Every structure is written in C-alpha cells, then in structure tokens.
GROMACS .gro file of N, CA, C and O in nm:
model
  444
    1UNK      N    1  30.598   8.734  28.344
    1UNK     CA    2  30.736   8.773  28.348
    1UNK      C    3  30.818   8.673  28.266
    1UNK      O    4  30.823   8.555  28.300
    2UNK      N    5  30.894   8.728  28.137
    2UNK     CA    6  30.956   8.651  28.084
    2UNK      C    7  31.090   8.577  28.173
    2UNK      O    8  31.138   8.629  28.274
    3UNK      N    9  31.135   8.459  28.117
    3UNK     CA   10  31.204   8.314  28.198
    3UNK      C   11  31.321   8.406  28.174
    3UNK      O   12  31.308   8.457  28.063
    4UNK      N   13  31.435   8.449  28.238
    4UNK     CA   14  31.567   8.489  28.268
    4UNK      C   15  31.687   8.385  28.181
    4UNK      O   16  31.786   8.412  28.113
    5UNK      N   17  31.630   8.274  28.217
    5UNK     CA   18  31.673   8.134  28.149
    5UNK      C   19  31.699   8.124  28.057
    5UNK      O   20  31.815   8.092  28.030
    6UNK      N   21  31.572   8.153  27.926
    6UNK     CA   22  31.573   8.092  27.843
    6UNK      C   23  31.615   8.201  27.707
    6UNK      O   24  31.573   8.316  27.692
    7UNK      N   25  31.713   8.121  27.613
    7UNK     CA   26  31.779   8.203  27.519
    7UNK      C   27  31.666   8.175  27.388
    7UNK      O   28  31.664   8.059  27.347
    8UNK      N   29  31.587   8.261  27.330
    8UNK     CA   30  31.535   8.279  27.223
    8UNK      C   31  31.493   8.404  27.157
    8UNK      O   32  31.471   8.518  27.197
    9UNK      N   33  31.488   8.333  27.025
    9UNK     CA   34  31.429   8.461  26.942
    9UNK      C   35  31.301   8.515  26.920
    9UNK      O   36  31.225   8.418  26.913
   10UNK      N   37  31.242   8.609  26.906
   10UNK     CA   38  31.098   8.669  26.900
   10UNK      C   39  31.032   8.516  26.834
   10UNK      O   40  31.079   8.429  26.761
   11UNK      N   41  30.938   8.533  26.882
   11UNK     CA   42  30.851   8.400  26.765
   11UNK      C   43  30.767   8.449  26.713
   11UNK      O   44  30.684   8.519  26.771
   12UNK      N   45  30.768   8.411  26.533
   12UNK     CA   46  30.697   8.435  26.429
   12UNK      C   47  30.585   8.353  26.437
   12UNK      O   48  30.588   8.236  26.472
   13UNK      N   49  30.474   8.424  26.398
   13UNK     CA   50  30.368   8.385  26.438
   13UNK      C   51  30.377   8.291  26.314
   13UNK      O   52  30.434   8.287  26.205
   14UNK      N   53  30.264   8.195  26.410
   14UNK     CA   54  30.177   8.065  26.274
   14UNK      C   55  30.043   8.049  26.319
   14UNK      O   56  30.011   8.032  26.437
   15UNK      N   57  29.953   8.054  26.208
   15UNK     CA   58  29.816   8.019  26.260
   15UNK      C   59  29.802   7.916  26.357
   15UNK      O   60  29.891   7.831  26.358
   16UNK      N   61  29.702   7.903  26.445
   16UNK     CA   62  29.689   7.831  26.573
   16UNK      C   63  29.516   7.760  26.509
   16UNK      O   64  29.401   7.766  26.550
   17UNK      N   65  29.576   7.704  26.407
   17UNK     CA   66  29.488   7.576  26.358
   17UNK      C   67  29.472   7.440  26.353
   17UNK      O   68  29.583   7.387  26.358
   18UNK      N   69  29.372   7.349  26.346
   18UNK     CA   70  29.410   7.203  26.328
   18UNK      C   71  29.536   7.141  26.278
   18UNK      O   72  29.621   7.067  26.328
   19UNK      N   73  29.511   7.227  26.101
   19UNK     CA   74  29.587   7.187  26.008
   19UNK      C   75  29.753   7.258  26.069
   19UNK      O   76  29.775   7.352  26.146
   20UNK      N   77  29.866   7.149  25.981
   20UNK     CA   78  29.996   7.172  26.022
   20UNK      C   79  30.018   7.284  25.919
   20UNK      O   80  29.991   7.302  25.801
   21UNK      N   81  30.089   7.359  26.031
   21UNK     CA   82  30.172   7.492  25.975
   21UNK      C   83  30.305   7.493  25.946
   21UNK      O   84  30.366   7.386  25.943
   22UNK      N   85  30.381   7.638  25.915
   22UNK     CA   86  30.567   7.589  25.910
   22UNK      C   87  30.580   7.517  25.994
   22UNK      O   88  30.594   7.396  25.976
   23UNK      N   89  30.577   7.588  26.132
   23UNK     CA   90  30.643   7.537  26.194
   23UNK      C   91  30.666   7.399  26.282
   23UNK      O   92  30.756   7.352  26.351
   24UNK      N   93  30.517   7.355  26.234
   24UNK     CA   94  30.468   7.200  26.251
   24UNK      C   95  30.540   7.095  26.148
   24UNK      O   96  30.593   6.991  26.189
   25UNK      N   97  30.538   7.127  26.028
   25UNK     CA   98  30.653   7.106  25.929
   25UNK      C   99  30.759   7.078  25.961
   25UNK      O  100  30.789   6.963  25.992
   26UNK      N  101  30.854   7.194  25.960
   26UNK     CA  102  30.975   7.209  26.037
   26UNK      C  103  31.040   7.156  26.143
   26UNK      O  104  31.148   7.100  26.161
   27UNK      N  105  30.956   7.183  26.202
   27UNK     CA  106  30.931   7.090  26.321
   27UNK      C  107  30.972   6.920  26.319
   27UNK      O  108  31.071   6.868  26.370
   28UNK      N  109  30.862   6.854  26.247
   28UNK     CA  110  30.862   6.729  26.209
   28UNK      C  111  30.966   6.687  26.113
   28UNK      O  112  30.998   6.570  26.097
   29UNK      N  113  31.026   6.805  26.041
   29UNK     CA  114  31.139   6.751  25.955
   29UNK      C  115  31.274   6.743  26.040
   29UNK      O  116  31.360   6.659  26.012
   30UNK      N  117  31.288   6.826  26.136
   30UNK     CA  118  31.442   6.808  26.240
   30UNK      C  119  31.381   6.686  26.337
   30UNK      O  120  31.488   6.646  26.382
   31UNK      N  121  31.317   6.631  26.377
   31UNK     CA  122  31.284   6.571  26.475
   31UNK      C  123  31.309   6.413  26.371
   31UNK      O  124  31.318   6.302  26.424
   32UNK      N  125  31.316   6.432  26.241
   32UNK     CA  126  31.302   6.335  26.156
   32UNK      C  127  31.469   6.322  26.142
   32UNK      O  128  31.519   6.213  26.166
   33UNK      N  129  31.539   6.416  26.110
   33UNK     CA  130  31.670   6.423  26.077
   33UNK      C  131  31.774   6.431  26.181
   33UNK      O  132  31.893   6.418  26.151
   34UNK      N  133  31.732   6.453  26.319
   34UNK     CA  134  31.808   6.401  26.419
   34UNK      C  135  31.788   6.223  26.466
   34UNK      O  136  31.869   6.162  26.536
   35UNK      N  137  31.678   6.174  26.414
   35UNK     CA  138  31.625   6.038  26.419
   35UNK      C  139  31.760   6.008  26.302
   35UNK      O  140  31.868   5.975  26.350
   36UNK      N  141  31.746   6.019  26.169
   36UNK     CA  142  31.885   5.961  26.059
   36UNK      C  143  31.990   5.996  26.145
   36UNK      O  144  32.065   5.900  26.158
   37UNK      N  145  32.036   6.119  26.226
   37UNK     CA  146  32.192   6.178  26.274
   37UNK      C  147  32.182   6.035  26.353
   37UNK      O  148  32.258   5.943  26.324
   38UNK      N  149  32.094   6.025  26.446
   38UNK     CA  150  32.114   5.874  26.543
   38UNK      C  151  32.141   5.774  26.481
   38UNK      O  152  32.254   5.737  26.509
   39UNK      N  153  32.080   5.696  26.392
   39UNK     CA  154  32.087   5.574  26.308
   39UNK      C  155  32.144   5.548  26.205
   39UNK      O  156  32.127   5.442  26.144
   40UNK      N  157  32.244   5.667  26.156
   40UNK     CA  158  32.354   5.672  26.073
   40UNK      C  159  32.490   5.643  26.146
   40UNK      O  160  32.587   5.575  26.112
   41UNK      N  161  32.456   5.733  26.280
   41UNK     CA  162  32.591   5.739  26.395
   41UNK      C  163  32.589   5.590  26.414
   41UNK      O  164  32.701   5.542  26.394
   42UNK      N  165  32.476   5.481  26.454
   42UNK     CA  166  32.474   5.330  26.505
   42UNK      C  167  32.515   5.245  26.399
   42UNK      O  168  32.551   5.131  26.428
   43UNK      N  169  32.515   5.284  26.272
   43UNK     CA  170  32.522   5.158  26.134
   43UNK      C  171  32.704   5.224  26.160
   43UNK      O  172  32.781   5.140  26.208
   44UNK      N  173  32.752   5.335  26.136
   44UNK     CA  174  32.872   5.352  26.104
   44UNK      C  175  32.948   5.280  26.181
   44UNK      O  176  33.047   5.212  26.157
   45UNK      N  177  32.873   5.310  26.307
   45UNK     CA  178  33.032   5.222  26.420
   45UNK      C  179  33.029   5.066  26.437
   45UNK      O  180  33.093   4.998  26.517
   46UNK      N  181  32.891   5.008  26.292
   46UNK     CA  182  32.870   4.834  26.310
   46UNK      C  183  32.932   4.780  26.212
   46UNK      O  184  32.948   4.660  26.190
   47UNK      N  185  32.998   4.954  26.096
   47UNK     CA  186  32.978   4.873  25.946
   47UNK      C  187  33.139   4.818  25.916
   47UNK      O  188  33.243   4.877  25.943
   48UNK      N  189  33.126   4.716  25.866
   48UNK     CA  190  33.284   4.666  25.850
   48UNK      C  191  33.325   4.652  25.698
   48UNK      O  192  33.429   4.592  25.671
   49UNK      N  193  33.240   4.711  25.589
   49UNK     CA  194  33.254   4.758  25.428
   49UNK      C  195  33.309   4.846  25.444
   49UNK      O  196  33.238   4.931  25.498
   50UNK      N  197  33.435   4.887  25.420
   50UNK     CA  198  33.467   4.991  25.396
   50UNK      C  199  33.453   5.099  25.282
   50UNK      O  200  33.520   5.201  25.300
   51UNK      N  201  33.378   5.091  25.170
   51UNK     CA  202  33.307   5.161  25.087
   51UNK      C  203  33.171   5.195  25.120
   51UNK      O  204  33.119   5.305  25.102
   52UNK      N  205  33.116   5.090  25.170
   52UNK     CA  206  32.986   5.140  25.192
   52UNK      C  207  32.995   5.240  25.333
   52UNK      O  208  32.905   5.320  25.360
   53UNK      N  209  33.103   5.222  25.408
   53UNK     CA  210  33.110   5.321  25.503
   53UNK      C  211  33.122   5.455  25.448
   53UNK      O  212  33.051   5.544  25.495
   54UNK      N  213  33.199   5.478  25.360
   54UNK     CA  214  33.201   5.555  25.306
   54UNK      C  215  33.105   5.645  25.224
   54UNK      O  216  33.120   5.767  25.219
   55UNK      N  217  33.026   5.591  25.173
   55UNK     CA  218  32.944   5.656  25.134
   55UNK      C  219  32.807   5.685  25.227
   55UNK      O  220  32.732   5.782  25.226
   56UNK      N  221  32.805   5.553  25.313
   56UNK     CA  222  32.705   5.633  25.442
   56UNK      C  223  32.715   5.740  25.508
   56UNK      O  224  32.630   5.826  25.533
   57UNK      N  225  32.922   5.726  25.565
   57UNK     CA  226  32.979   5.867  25.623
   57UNK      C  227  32.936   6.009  25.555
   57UNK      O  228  32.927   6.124  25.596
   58UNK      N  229  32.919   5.957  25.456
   58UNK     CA  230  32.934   6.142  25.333
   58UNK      C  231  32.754   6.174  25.345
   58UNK      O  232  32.711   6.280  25.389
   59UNK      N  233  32.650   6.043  25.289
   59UNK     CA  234  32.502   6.094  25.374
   59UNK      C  235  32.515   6.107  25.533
   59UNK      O  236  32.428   6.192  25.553
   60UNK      N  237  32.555   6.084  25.630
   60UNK     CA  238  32.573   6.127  25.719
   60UNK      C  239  32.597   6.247  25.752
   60UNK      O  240  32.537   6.318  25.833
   61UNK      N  241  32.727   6.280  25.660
   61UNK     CA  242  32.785   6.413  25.696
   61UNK      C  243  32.667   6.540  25.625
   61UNK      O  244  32.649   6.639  25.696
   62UNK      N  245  32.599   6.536  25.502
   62UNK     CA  246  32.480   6.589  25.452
   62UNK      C  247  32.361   6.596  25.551
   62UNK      O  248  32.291   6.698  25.550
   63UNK      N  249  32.345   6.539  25.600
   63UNK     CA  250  32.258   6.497  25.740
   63UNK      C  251  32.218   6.551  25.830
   63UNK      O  252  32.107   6.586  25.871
   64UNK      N  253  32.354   6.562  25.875
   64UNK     CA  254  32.398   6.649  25.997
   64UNK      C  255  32.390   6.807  25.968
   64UNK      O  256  32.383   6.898  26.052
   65UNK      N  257  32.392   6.813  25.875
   65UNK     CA  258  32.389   6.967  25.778
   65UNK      C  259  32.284   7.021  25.810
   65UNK      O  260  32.270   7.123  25.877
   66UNK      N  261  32.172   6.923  25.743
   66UNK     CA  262  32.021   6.950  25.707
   66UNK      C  263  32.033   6.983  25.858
   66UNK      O  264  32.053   7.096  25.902
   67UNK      N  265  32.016   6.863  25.940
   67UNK     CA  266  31.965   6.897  26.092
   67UNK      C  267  32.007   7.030  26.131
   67UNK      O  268  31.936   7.094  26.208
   68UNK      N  269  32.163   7.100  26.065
   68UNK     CA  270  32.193   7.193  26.182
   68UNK      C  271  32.105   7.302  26.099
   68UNK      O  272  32.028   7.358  26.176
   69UNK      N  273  32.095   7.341  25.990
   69UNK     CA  274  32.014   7.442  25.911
   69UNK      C  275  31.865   7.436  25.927
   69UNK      O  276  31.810   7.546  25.932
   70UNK      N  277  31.777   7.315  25.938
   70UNK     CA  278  31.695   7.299  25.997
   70UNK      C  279  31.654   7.352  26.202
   70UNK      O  280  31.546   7.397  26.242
   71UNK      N  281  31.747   7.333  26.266
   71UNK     CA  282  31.772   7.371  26.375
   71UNK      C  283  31.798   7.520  26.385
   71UNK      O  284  31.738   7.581  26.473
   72UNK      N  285  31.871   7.578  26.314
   72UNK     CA  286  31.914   7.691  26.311
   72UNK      C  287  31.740   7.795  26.277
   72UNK      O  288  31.690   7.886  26.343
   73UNK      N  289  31.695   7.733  26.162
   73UNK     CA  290  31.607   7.804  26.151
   73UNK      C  291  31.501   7.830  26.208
   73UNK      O  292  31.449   7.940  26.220
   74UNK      N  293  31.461   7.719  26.249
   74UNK     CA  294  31.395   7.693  26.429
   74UNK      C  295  31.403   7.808  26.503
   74UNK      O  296  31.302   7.876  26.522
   75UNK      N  297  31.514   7.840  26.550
   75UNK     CA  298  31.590   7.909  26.638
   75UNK      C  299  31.595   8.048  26.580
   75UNK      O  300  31.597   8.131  26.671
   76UNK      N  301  31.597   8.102  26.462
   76UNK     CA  302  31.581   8.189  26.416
   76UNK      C  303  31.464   8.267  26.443
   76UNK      O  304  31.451   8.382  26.484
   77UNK      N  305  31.340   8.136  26.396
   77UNK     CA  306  31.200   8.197  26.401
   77UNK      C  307  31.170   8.204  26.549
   77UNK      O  308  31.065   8.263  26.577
   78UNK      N  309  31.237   8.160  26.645
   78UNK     CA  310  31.186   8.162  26.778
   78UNK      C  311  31.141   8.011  26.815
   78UNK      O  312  31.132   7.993  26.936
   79UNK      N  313  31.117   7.925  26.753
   79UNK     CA  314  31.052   7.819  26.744
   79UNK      C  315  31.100   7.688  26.785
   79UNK      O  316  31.053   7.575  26.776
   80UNK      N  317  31.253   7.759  26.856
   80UNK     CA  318  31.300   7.667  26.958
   80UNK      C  319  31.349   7.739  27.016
   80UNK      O  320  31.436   7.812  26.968
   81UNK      N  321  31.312   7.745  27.132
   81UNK     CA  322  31.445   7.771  27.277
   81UNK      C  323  31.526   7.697  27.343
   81UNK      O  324  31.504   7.576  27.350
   82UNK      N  325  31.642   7.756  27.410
   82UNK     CA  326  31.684   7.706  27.468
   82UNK      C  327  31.713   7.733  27.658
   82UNK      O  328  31.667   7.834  27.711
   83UNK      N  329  31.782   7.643  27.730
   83UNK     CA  330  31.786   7.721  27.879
   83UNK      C  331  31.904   7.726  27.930
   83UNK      O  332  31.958   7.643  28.003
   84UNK      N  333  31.963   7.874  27.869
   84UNK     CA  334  32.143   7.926  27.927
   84UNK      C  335  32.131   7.888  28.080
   84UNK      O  336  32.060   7.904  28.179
   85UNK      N  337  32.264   7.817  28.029
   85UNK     CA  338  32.364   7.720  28.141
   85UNK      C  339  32.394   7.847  28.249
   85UNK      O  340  32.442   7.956  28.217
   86UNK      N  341  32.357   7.810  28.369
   86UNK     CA  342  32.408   7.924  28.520
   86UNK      C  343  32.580   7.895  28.512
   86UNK      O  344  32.631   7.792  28.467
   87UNK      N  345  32.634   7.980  28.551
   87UNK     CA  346  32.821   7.988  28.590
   87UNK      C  347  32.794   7.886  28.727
   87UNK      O  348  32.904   7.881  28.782
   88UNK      N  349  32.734   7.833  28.777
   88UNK     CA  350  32.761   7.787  28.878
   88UNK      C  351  32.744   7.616  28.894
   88UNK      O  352  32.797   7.530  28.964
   89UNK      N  353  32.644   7.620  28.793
   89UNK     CA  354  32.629   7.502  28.702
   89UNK      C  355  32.707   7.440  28.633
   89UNK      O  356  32.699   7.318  28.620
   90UNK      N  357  32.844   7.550  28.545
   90UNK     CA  358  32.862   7.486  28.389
   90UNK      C  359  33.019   7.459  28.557
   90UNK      O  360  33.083   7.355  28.552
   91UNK      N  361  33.047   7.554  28.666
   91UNK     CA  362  33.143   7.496  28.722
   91UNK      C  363  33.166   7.389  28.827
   91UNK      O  364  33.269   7.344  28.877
   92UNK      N  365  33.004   7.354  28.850
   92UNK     CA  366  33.032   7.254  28.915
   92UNK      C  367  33.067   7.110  28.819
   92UNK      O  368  33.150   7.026  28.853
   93UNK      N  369  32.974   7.100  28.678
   93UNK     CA  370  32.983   6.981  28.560
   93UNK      C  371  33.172   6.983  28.546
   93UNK      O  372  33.232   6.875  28.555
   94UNK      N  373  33.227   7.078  28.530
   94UNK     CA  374  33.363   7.116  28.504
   94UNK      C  375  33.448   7.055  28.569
   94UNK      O  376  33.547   6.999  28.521
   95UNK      N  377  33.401   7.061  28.740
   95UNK     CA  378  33.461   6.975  28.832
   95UNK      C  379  33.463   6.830  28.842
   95UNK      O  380  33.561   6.755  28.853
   96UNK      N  381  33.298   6.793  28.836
   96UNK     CA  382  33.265   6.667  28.808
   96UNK      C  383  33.353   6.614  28.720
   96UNK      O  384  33.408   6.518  28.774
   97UNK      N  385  33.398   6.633  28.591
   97UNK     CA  386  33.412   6.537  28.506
   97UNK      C  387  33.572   6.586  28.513
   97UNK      O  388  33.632   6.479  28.519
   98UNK      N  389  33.648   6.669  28.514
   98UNK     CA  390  33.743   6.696  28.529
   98UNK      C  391  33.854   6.584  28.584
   98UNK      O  392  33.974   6.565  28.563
   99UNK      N  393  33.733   6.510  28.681
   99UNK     CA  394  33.800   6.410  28.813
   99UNK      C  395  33.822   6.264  28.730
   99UNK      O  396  33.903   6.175  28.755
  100UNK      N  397  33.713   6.273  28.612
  100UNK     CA  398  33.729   6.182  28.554
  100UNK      C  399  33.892   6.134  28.453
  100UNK      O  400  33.935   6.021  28.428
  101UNK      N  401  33.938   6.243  28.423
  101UNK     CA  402  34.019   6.293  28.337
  101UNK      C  403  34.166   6.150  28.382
  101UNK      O  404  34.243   6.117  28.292
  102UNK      N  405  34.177   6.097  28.498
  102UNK     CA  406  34.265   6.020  28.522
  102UNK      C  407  34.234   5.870  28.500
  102UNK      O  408  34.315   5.780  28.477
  103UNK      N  409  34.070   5.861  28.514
  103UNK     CA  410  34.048   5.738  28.479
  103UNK      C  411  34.071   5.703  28.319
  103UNK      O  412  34.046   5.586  28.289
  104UNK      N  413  34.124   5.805  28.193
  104UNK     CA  414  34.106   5.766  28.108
  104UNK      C  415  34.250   5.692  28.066
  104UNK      O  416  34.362   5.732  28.098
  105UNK      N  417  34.215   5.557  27.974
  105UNK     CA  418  34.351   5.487  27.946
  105UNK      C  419  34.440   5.576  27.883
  105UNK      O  420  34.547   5.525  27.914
  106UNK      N  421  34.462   5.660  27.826
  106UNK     CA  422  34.539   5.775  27.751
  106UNK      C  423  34.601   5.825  27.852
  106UNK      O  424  34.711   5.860  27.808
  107UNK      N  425  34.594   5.855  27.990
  107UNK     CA  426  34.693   5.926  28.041
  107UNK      C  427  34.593   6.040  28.098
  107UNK      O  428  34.471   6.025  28.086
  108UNK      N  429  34.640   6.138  28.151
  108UNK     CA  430  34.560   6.241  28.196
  108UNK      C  431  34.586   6.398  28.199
  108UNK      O  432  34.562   6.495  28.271
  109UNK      N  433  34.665   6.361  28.050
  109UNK     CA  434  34.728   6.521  27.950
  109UNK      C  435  34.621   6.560  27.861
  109UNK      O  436  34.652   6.629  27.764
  110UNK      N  437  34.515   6.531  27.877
  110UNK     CA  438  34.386   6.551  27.810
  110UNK      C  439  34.335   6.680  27.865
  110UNK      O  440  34.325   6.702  27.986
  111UNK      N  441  34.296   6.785  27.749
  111UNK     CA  442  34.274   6.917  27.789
  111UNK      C  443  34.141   6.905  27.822
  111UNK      O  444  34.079   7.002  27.865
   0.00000   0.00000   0.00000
C-alpha cells in the first residue's frame, strides 16, 4: 500500500547495477552542492573583504541555483521524495513558535 505521506513523482527507472547510474550521479552532485550552499553560507557571514564577499555572494548565489535545478530534477524523476506536512502538525509548529514572536529584540509586529 502506497505511503499517504509521501509527495512524489513516478520513478524512472535506472539499472540496478554495481556501476553508478543517473541517478547515482545526480544524486552525488546535489549532495555535493548543498555541501558548497553550507560552506559558502559559513565563509560569507566570517568574511570581512568586502569584494571578495562579493564575488563569493554571486558563486553562492549560482550555487544555490545548481542545487535547486539539481533538486528539482530529482524530484521530477521521482528520485526524491518527500513527507507532506499533516494540518495538525504544520498547526501545532505555528503555535510553538508563534510564542516565540515576543522574545524577539525587534518588537513583536513580526508577521
């Protein structure tokens, strides 16, 4: 019985061999490019050049690209799922953090 849960697309088949396939590929290339999204995000908020920030920000922002088109296609082929959030779930998180909303120094006009 398919999972109620989980949001995906048909999955395209890949041979079920030793050797790496797309989606072993693919695979290894987002898992690689959310590794740069992390360690681009940690140098930016250390770097105090302001040119070289700059030009890290802009590979960064290319980055983040790859990952989401990489991800996307994932998701296309079936080759990632995901597990849709319950209404009862996304309202209890809603509440939770909601409460937080006064502890922040800004005030608590925060939507």
């Amino acid at each position: 019985m398919p999972n109620q849960n989980k949001v995906q697309n048909p999955e395209t088949p890949v041979p079920k061999t030793p050797q790496m396939n797309d989606r072993d590929f693919i695979n290894d290339m987002l898992t690689t490019e959310k590794y740069f999204c992390n360690s681009f995000s940690v140098a930016l908020h250390e770097m105090s050049n302001q040119s070289l920030f700059q030009d890290i920000f802009s590979i960064s922002k290319e980055n983040h690209e790859m990952q989401r088109e990489l991800y996307n296609l994932m998701f296309e082929k079936g080759w990632y799922s995901l597990e849709s959030a319950q209404p009862t779930s996304l309202s209890q998180s809603y509440q939770q953090f909601s409460g937080y909303k006064s502890q922040f120094p800004y005030g608590s006009n925060i939507q």
